[in-house]
Short mmCIF file of C-alpha atoms and ligand atoms in Angstrom, two decimals:
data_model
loop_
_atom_site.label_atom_id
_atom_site.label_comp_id
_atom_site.label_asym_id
_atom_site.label_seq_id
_atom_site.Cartn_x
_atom_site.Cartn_y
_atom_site.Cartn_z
CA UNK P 1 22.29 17.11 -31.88
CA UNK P 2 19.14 17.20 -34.23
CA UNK P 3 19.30 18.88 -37.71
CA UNK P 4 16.26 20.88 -38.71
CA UNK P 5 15.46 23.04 -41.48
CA UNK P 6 18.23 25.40 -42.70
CA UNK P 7 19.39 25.73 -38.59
CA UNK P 8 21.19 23.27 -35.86
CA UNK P 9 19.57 22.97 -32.94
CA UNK P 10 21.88 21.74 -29.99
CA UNK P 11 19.94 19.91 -27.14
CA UNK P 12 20.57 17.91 -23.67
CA UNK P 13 17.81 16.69 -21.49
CA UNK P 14 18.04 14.50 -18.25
CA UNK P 15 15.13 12.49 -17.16
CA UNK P 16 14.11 13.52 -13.92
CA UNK P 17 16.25 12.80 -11.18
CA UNK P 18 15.33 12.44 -7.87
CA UNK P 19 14.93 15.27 -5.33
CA UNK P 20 15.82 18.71 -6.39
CA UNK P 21 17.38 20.21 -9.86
CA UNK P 22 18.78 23.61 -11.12
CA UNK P 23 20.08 25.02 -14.44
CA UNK P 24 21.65 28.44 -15.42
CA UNK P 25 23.00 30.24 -18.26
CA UNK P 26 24.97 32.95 -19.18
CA UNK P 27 24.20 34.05 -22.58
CA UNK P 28 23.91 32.12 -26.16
CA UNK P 29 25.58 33.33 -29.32
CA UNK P 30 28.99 33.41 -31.13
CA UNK P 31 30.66 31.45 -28.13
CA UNK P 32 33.13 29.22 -30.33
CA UNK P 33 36.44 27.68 -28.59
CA UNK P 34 38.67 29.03 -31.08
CA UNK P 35 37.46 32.74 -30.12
CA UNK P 36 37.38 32.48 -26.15
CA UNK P 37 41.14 33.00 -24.90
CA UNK P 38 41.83 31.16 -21.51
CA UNK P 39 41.21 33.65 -19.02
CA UNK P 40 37.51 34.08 -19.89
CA UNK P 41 37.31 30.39 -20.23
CA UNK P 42 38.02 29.74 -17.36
CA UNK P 43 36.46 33.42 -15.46
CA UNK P 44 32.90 31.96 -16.85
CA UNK P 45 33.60 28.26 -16.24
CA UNK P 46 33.97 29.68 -12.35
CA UNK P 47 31.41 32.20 -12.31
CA UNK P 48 29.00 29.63 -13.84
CA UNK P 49 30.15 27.10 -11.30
CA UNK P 50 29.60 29.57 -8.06
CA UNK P 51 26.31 30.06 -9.43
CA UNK P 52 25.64 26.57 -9.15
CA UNK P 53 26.73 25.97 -5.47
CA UNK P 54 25.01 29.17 -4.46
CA UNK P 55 21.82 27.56 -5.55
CA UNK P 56 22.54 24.83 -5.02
CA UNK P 57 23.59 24.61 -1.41
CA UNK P 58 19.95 26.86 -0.48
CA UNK P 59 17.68 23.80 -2.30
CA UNK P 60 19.56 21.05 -0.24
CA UNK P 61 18.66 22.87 2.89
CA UNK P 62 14.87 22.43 1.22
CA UNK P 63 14.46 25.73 0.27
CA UNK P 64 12.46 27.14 -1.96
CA UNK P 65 13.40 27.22 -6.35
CA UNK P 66 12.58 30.60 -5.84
CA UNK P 67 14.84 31.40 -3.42
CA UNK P 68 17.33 29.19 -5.28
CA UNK P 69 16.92 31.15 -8.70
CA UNK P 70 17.52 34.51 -6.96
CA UNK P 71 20.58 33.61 -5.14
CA UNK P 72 22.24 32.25 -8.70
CA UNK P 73 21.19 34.97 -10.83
CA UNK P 74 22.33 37.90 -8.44
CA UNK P 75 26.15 36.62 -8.55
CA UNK P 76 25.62 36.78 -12.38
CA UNK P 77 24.27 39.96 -12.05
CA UNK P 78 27.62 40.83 -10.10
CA UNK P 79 29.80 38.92 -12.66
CA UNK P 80 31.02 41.40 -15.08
CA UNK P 81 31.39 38.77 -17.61
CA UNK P 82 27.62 38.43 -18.12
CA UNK P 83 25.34 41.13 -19.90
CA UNK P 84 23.13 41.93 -16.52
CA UNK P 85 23.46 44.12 -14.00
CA UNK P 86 27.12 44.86 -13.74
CA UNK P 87 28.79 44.34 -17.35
CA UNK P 88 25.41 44.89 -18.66
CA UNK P 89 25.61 46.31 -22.59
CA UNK P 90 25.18 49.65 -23.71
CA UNK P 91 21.73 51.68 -25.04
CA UNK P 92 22.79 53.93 -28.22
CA UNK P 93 22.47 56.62 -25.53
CA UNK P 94 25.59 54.98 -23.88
CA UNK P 95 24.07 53.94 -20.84
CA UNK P 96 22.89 50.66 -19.16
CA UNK P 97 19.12 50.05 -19.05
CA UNK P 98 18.34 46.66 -17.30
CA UNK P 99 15.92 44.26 -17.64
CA UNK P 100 14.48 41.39 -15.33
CA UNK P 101 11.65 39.03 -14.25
CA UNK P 102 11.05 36.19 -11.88
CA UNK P 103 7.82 33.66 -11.53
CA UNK P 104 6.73 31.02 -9.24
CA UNK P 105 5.42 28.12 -10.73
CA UNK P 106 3.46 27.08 -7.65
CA UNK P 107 1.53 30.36 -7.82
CA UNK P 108 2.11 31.64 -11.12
CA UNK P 109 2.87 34.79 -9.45
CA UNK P 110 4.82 36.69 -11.38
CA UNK P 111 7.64 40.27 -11.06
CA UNK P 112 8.85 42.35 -14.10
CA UNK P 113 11.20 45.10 -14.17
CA UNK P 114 12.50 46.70 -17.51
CA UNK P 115 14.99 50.24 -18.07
CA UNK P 116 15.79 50.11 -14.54
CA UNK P 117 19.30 52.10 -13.95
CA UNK P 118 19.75 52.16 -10.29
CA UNK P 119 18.83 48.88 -8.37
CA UNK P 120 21.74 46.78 -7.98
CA UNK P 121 20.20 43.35 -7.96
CA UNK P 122 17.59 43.52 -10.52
CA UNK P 123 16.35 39.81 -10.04
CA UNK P 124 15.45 40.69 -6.36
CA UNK P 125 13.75 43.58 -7.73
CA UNK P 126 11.86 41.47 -9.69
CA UNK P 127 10.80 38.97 -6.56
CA UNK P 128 10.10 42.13 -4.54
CA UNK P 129 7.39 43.30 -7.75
CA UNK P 130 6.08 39.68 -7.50
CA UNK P 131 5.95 39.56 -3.85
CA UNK P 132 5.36 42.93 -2.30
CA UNK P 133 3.29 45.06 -4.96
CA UNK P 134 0.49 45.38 -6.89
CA UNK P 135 1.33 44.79 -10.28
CA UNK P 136 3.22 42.22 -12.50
CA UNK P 137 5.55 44.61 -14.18
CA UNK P 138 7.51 48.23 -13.69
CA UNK P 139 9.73 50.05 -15.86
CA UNK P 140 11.94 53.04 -15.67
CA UNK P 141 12.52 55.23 -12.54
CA UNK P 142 9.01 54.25 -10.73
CA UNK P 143 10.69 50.84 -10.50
CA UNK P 144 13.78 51.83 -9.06
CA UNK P 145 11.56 54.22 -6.57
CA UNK P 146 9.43 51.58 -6.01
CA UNK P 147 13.39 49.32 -5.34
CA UNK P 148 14.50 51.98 -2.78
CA UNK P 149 10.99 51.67 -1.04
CA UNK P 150 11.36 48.61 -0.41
CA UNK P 151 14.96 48.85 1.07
CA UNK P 152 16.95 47.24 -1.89
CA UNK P 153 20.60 48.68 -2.70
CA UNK P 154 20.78 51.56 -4.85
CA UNK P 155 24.50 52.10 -6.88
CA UNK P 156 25.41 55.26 -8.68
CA UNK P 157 24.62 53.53 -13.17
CA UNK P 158 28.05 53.85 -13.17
CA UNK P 159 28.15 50.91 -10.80
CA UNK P 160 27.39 48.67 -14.06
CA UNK P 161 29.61 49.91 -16.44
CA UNK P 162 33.15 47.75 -17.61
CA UNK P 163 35.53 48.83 -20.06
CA UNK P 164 35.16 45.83 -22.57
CA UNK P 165 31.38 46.55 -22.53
CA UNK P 166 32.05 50.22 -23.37
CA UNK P 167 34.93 49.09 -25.71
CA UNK P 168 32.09 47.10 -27.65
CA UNK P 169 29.48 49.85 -28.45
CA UNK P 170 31.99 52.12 -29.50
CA UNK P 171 32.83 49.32 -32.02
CA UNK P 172 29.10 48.88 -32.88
CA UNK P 173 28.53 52.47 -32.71
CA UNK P 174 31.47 53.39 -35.05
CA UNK P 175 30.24 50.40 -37.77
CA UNK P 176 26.88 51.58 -37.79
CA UNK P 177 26.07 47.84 -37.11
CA UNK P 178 23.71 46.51 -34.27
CA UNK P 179 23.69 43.95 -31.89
CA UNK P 180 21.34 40.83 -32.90
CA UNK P 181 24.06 38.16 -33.55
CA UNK P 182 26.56 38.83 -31.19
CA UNK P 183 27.25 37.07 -27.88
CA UNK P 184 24.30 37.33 -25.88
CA UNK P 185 25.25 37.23 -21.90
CA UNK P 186 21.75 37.25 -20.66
CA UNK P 187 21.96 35.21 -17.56
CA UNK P 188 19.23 33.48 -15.94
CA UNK P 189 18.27 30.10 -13.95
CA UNK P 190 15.28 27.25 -13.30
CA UNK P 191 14.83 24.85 -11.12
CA UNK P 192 12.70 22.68 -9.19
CA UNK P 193 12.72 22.35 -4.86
CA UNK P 194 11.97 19.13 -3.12
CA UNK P 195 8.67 20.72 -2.81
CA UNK P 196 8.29 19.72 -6.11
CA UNK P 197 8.04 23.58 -6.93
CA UNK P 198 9.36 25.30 -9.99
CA UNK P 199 10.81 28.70 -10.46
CA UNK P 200 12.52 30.61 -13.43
CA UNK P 201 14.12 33.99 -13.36
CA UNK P 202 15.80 36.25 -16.02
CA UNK P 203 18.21 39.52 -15.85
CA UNK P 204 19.89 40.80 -18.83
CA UNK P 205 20.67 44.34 -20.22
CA UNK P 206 19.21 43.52 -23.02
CA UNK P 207 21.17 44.47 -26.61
CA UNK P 208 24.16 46.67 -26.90
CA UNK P 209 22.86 50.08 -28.91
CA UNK P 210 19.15 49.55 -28.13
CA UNK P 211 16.98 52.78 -28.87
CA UNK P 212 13.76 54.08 -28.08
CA UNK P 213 13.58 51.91 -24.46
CA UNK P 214 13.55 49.35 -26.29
CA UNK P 215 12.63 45.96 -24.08
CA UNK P 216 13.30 42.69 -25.33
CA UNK P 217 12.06 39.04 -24.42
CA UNK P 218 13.80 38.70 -20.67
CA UNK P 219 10.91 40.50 -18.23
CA UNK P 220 8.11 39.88 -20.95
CA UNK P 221 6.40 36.92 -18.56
CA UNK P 222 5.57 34.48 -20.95
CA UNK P 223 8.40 35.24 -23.68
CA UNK P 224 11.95 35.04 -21.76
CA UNK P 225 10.63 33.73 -18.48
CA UNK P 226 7.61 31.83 -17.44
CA UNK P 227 6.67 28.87 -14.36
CA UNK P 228 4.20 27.07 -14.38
CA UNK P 229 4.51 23.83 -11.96
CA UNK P 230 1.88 22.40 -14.26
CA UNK P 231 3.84 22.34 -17.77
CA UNK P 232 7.39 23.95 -17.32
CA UNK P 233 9.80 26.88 -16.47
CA UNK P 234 12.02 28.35 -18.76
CA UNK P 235 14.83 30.96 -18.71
CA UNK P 236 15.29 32.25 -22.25
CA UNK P 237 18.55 34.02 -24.17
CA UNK P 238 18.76 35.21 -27.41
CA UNK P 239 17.55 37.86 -30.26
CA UNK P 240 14.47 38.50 -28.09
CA UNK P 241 11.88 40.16 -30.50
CA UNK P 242 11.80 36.33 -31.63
CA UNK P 243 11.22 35.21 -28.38
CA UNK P 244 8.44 37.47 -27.51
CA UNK P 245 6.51 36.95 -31.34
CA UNK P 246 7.26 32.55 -30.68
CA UNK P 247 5.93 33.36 -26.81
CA UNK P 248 8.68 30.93 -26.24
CA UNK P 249 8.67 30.34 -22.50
CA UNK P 250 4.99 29.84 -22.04
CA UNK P 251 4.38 28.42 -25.40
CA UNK P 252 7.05 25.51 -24.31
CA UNK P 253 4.84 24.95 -20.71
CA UNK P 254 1.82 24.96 -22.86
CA UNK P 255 3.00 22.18 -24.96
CA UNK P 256 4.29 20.11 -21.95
CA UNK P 257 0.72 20.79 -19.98
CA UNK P 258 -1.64 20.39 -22.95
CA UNK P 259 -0.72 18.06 -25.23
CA UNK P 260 1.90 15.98 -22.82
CA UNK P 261 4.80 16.51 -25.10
CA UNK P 262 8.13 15.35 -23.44
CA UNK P 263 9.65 19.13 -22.18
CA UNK P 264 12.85 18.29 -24.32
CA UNK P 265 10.72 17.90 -27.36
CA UNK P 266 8.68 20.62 -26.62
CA UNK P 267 11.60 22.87 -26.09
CA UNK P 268 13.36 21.49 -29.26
CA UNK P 269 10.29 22.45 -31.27
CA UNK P 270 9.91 25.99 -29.92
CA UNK P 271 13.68 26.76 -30.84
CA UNK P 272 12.78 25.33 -34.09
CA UNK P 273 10.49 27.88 -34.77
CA UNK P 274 12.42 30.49 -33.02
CA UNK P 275 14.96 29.46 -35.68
CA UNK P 276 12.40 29.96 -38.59
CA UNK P 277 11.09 32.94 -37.87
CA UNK P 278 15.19 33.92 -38.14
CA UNK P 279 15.83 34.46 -34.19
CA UNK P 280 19.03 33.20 -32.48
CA UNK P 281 19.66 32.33 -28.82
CA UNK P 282 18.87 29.47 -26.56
CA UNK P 283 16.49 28.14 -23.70
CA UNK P 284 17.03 25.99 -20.19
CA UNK P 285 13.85 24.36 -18.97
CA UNK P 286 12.15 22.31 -16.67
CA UNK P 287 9.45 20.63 -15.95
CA UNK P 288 7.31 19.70 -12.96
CA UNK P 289 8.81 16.27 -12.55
CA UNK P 290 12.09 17.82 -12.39
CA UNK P 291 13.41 16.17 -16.18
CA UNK P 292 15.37 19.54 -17.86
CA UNK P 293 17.82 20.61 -19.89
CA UNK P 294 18.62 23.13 -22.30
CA UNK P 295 18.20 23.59 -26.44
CA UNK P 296 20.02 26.56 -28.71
CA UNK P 297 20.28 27.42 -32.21
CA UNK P 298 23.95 29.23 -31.68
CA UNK P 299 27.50 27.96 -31.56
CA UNK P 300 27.69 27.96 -28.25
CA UNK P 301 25.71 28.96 -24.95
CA UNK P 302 26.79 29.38 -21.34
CA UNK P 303 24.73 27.08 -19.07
CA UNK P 304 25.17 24.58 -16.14
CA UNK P 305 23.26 22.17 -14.34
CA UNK P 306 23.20 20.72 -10.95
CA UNK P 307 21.00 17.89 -9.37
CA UNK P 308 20.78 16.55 -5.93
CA UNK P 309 22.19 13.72 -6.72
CA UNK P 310 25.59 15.40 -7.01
CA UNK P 311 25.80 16.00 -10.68
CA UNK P 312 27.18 19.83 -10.95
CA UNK P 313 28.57 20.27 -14.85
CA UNK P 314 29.14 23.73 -16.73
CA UNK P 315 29.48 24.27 -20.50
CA UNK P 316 30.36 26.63 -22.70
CA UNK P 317 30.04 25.94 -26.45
CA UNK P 318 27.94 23.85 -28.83
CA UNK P 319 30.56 20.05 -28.75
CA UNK P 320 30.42 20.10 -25.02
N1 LIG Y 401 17.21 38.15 -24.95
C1 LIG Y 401 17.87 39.37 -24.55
C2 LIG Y 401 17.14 40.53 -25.16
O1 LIG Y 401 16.69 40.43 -26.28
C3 LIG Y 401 19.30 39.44 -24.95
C4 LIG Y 401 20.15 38.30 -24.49
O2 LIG Y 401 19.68 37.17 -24.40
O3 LIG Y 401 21.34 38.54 -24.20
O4 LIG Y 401 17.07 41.56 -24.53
#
């Protein structure tokens, strides 16, 4: 744990192991022990865990990070407990708007998607944008169009709503407050293949009572997500207008490819400034020789981490 400034940062990094590695998370923010009753405890430490195998059982078969990213991230998606796809928060409107983006560090190829309402995966959305089409990033109902053209399940929105989620914006609604220091339950995963190959992907529904379309840091390549085999990948969560003004993901591969900066220093210092520009959330990285971990600036963040050599570990808040 390193004190800086006014703000904790919280930080783990392994050295790289051999073979293949993967890291999630589920969301940083007010995640504190005392707060979390037993059932969610234990639904996330589960969910997290599945997550994990998912991935992790497709990169010991030597497939690709890609490949390995998507799989994780779309049980998220389908994990009410997380804030993507279903469970995703609430627009003022009272509806769910989703966010999501995927890149391939071997390539730097990247798929966006942002105020999609209709695709059920978002994250595959995402690899089909980066794969199949034209462009980098859609938004809105061309994306989902461009989703059903390409033969990827379309639900009814109501698909994504859950009660507590609903429960929650009538709170926030009610108070007049809005969401940037609650629990953020962005989910998203990194990892490396024995390739050597890096990939990062992000899905998230952003924050409860957004207006205007708002779009936060999770599909802006280069804020919430970015790969680059040649520096690092990164899955970001948090207060994303900070994200997107600290260009966190790509500003924490830049630092790694340019000036050689260890990735968990590099990270550690981009959270640091996330932190003084007054932004809250968290990061998981890695970098090209497979060494990652994660940094955040909150009580406590969902994450988890797997390796090939059988390390598979899931935490929830800041003294784990
Ligand atoms: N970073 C996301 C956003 O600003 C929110 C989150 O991490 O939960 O949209």
């Amino acid at each position: 744990m390193t004190a800086k400034r006014d703000h904790i940062i919280i930080s783990h990094w392994i050295s790289a192991p051999d073979g293949w590695t993967l890291l999630i998370h589920g969301g940083a923010g007010q995640i504190r022990r005392e707060a979390t009753d037993a059932a969610t405890d234990a639904g996330v430490r589960d969910a997290l865990r599945l997550a994990l195998e998912a991935g992790s059982a497709l990169l010991a078969e030597g497939k690709s990070a890609l490949d390995a990213v998507e799989a994780a991230v779309r049980l998220l998606e389908d994990d009410p407990y997380f804030n993507a796809g279903r469970g995703a928060v609430f627009t003022a409107d009272g509806v769910n708007e989703l966010d999501a983006a995927m890149m391939d560090g071997a390539t730097r190829s990247a798929g966006a998607v942002s105020a999609i309402t209709r695709t059920r995966n978002p994250v595959s959305l995402a690899r089909a944008v980066m794969a199949k089409g034209p462009h980098v990033m859609l938004s809105g109902a061309g994306a989902d169009r461009f989703a059903a053209e390409q033969g990827l399940e379309q639900v009814d929105p109501s698909w994504f709503r859950v009660e507590e989620r609903w429960r929650q914006f009538e709170e926030m609604r009610d108070s007049g407050t809005f969401d940037v220091d609650l629990k953020y339950g962005t989910v998203g995963a990194v990892a490396r293949d024995v390739q050597g190959h890096l990939a990062a992907a992000t899905s998230t529904g952003g924050l409860t009572g957004k207006r205007w379309n708002r779009i936060g840091d999770s599909p802006v390549i280069g804020a919430g997500t970015w790969a680059d085999d040649r520096g690092a990948a990164t899955s970001c969560t948090g207060s994303g207008e900070h994200f997107i003004r600290a260009g966190a993901a790509h500003e924490i591969s830049s630092r790694v490819r340019l000036a050689d900066e260890p990735l968990g220093l590099a990270a550690d210092a981009v959270m640091d400034d996330i932190g003084s520009l007054g932004g809250t959330g968290g990061v998981i990285s890695i970098d090209g020789s497979g060494a990652g971990g994660w940094c955040f600036n909150t009580p406590g963040m969902y994450r988890g981490l797997a390796t090939a050599s059988g390390v598979l570990c899931v935490a929830l808040y800041g003294d784990e």
